[in-house]
mmCIF file of C-alpha atoms in Angstrom:
data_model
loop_
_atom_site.group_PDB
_atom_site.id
_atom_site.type_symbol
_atom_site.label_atom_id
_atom_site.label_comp_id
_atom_site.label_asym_id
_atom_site.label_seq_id
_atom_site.Cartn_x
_atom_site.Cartn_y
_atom_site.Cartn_z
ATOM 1 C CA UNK A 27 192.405 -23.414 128.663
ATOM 2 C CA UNK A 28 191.670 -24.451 132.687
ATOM 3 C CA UNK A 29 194.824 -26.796 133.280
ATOM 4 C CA UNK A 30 194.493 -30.480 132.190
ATOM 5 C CA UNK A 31 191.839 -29.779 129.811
ATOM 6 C CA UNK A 32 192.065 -29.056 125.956
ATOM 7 C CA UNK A 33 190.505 -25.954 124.259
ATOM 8 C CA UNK A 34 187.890 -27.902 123.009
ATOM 9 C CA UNK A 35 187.186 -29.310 126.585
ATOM 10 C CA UNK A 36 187.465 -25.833 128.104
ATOM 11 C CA UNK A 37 185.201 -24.654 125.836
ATOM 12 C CA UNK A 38 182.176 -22.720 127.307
ATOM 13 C CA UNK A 39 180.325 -21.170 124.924
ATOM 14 C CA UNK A 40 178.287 -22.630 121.703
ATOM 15 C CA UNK A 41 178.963 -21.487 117.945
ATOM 16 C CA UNK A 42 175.242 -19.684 117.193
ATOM 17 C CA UNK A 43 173.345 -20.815 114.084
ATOM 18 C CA UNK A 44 171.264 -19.477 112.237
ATOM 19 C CA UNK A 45 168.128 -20.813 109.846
ATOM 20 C CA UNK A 46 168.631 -20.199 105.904
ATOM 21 C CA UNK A 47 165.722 -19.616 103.736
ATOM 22 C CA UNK A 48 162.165 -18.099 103.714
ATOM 23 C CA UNK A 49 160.090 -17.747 106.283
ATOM 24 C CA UNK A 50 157.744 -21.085 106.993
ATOM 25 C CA UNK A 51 153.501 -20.752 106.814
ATOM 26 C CA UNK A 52 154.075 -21.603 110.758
ATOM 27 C CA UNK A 53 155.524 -18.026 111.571
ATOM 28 C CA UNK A 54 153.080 -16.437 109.712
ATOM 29 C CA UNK A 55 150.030 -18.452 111.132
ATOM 30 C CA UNK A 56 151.720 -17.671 114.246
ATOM 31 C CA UNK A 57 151.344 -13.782 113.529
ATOM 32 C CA UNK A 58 148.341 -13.947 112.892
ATOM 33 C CA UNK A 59 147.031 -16.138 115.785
ATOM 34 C CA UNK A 60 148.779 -13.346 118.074
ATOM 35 C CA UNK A 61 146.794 -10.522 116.206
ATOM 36 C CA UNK A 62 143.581 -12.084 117.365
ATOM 37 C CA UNK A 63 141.157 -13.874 115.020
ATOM 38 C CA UNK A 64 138.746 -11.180 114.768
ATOM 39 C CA UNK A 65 141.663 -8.499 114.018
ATOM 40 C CA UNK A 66 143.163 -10.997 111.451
ATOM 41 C CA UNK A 67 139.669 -11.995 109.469
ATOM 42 C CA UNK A 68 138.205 -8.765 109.857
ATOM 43 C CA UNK A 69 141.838 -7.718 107.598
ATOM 44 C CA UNK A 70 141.054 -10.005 105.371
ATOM 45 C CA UNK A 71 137.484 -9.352 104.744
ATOM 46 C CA UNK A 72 138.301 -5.912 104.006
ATOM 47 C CA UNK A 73 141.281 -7.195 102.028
ATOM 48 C CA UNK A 74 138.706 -9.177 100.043
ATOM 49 C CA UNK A 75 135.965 -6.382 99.894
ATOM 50 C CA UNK A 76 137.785 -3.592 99.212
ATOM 51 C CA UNK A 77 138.955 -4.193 95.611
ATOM 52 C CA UNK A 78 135.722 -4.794 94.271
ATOM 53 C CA UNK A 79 134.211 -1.864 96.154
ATOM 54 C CA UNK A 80 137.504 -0.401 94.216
ATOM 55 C CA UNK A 81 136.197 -1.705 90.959
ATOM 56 C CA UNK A 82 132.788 -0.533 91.025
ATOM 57 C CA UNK A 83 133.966 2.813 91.536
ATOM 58 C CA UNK A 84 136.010 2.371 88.166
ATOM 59 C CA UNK A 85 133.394 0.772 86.782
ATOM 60 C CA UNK A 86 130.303 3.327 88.038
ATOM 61 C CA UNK A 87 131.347 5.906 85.667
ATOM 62 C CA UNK A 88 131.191 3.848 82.476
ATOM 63 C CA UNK A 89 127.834 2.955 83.250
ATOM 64 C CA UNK A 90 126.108 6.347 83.748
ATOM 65 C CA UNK A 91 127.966 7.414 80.592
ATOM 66 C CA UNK A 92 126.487 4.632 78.920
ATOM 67 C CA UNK A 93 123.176 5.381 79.837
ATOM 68 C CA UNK A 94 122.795 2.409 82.031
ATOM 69 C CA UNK A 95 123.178 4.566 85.855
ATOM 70 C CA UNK A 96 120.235 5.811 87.616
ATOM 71 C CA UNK A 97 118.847 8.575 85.430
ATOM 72 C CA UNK A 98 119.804 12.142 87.288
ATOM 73 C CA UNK A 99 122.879 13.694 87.358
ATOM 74 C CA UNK A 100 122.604 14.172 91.267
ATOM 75 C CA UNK A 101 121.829 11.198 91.757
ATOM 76 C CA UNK A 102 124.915 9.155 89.681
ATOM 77 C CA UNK A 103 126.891 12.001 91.108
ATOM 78 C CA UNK A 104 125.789 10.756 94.483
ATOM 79 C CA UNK A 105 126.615 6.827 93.828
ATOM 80 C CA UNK A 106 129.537 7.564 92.629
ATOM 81 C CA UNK A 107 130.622 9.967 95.380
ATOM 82 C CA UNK A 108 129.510 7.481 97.866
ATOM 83 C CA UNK A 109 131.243 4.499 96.385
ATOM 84 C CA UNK A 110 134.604 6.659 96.234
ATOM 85 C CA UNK A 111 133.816 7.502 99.980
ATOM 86 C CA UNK A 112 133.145 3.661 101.132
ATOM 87 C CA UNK A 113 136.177 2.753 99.249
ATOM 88 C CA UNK A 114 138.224 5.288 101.107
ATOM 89 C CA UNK A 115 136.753 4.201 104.379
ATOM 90 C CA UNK A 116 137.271 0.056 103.839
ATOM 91 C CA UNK A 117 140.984 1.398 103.238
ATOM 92 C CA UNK A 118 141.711 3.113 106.136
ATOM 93 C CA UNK A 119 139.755 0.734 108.070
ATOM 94 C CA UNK A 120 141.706 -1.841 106.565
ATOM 95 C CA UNK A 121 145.176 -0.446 107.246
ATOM 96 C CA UNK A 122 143.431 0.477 111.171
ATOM 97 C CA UNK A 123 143.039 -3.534 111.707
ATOM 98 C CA UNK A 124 146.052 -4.484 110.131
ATOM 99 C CA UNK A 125 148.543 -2.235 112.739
ATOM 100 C CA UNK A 126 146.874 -2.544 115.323
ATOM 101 C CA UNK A 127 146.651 -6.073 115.015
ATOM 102 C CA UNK A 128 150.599 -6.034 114.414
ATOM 103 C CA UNK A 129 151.051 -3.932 117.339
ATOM 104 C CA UNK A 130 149.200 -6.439 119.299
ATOM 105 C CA UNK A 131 151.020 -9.235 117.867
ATOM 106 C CA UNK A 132 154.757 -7.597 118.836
ATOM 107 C CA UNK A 133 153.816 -7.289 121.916
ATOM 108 C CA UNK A 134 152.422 -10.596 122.212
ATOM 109 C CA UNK A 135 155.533 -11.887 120.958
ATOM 110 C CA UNK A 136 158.118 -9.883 122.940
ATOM 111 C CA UNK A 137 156.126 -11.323 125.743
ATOM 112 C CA UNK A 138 156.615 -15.527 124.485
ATOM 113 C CA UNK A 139 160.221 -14.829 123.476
ATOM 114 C CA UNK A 140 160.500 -12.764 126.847
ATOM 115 C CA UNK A 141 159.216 -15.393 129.048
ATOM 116 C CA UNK A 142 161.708 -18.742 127.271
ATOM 117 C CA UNK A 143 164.516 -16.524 127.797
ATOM 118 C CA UNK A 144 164.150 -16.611 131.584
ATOM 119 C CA UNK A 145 162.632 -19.759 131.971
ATOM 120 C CA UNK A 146 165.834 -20.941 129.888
ATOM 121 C CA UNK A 147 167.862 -23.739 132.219
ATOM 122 C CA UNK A 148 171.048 -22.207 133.391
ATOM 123 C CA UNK A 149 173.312 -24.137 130.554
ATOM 124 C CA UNK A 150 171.266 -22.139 127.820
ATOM 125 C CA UNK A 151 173.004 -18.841 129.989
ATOM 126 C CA UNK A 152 176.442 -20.302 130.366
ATOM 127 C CA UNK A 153 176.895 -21.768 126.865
ATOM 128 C CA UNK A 154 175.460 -18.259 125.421
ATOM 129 C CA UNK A 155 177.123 -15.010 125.988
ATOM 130 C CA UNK A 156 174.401 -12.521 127.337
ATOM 131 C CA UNK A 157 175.869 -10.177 124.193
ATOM 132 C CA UNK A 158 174.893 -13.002 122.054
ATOM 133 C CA UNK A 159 170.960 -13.306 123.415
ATOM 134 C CA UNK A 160 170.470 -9.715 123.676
ATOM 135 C CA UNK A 161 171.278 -9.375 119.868
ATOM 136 C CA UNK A 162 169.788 -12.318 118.515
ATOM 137 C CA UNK A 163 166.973 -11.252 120.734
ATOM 138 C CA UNK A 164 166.152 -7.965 119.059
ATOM 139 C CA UNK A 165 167.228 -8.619 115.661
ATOM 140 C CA UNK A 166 164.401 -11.130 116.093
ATOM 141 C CA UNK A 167 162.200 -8.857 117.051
ATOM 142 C CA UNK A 168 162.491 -5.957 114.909
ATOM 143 C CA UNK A 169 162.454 -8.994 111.784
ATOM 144 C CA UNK A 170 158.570 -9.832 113.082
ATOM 145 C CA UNK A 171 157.886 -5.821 113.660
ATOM 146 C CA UNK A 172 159.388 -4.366 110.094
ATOM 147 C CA UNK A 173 159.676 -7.244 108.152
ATOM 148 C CA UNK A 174 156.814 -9.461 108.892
ATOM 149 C CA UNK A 175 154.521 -6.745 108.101
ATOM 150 C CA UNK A 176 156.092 -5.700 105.002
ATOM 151 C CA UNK A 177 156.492 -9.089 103.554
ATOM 152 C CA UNK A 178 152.157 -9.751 104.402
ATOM 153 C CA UNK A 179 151.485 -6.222 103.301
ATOM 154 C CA UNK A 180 153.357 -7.266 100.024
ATOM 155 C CA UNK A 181 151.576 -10.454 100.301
ATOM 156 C CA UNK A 182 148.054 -8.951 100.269
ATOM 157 C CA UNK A 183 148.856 -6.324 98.056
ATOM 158 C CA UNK A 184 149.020 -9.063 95.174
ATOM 159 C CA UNK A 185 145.704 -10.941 96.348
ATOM 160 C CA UNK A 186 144.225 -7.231 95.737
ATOM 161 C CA UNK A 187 145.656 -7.381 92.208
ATOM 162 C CA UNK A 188 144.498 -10.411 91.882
ATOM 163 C CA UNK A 189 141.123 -9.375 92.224
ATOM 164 C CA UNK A 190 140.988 -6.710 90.919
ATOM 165 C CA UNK A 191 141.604 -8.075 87.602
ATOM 166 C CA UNK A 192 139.338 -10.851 87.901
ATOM 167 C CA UNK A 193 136.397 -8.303 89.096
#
């Protein structure tokens, strides 16, 4: 301790806390406004169109069995081919938005989280140990790249249940 002072006086640094719980609708709003709007509702079109392109594809086959498809065999053969095909391509278009618009939204991120850590006043870098900032820094930041992603892939993966069943 500096001489006439207590420990708690001479006391530079701060005790880091940390927030318990899930993550709040705000975090994920705010991933998705750094995506972009058009990356972010084009996913979720495709999120939304996909499964029943999905389900016609299950469904196609029942219906030229029964009688009910188009006639020809080339020609059910060719629905059918070309549903599988569009359902394929929604996916990978799909997955295409979703990345890229995560990619966009790290680096967005990094960027915000960059920029109010040097714009901090000079008691946010003497009461926190650069050691300390670093590491929160980039545990933060690999939470929104792996975690983020997983959790709304997760997320969306259920919503395509979801309608899948109900299609």
């Amino acid at each position: 301790a500096a001489p006439g002072l207590g420990a708690a006086e001479a006391r530079v640094t701060e005790d880091e806390t940390a927030a318990q719980g899930s993550v709040g609708w705000a975090t994920y709003a705010s991933y998705f406004r750094h995506m972009g709007v058009s990356l972010a509702v084009g996913f979720f079109v495709l999120s939304i169109l996909m499964p029943v392109v999905e389900a016609l594809v299950y469904l196609w086959p029942s219906m030229w069995m029964s009688g009910a498809g188009l006639g020809s065999e080339a020609a059910n053969l060719s629905v059918f081919l070309a549903l599988s095909l569009l359902a394929a391509l929604l996916a990978l278009l799909r997955n295409v938005l979703f990345f890229t618009g995560a990619g966009i939204a790290s680096e967005r991120t990094h960027r915000e989280m960059l920029w109010a850590v040097l714009r901090a006043p000079m008691t946010f870098h003497h009461a926190n140990p650069h050691g300390r900032v670093l590491n929160r820094f980039s545990r933060d930041l690999d939470d929104y790249d792996t975690v983020l992603p997983d959790r709304l892939s997760d997320a969306v993966l259920c919503l395509y249940l979801v309608i899948v069943r109900l299609v």
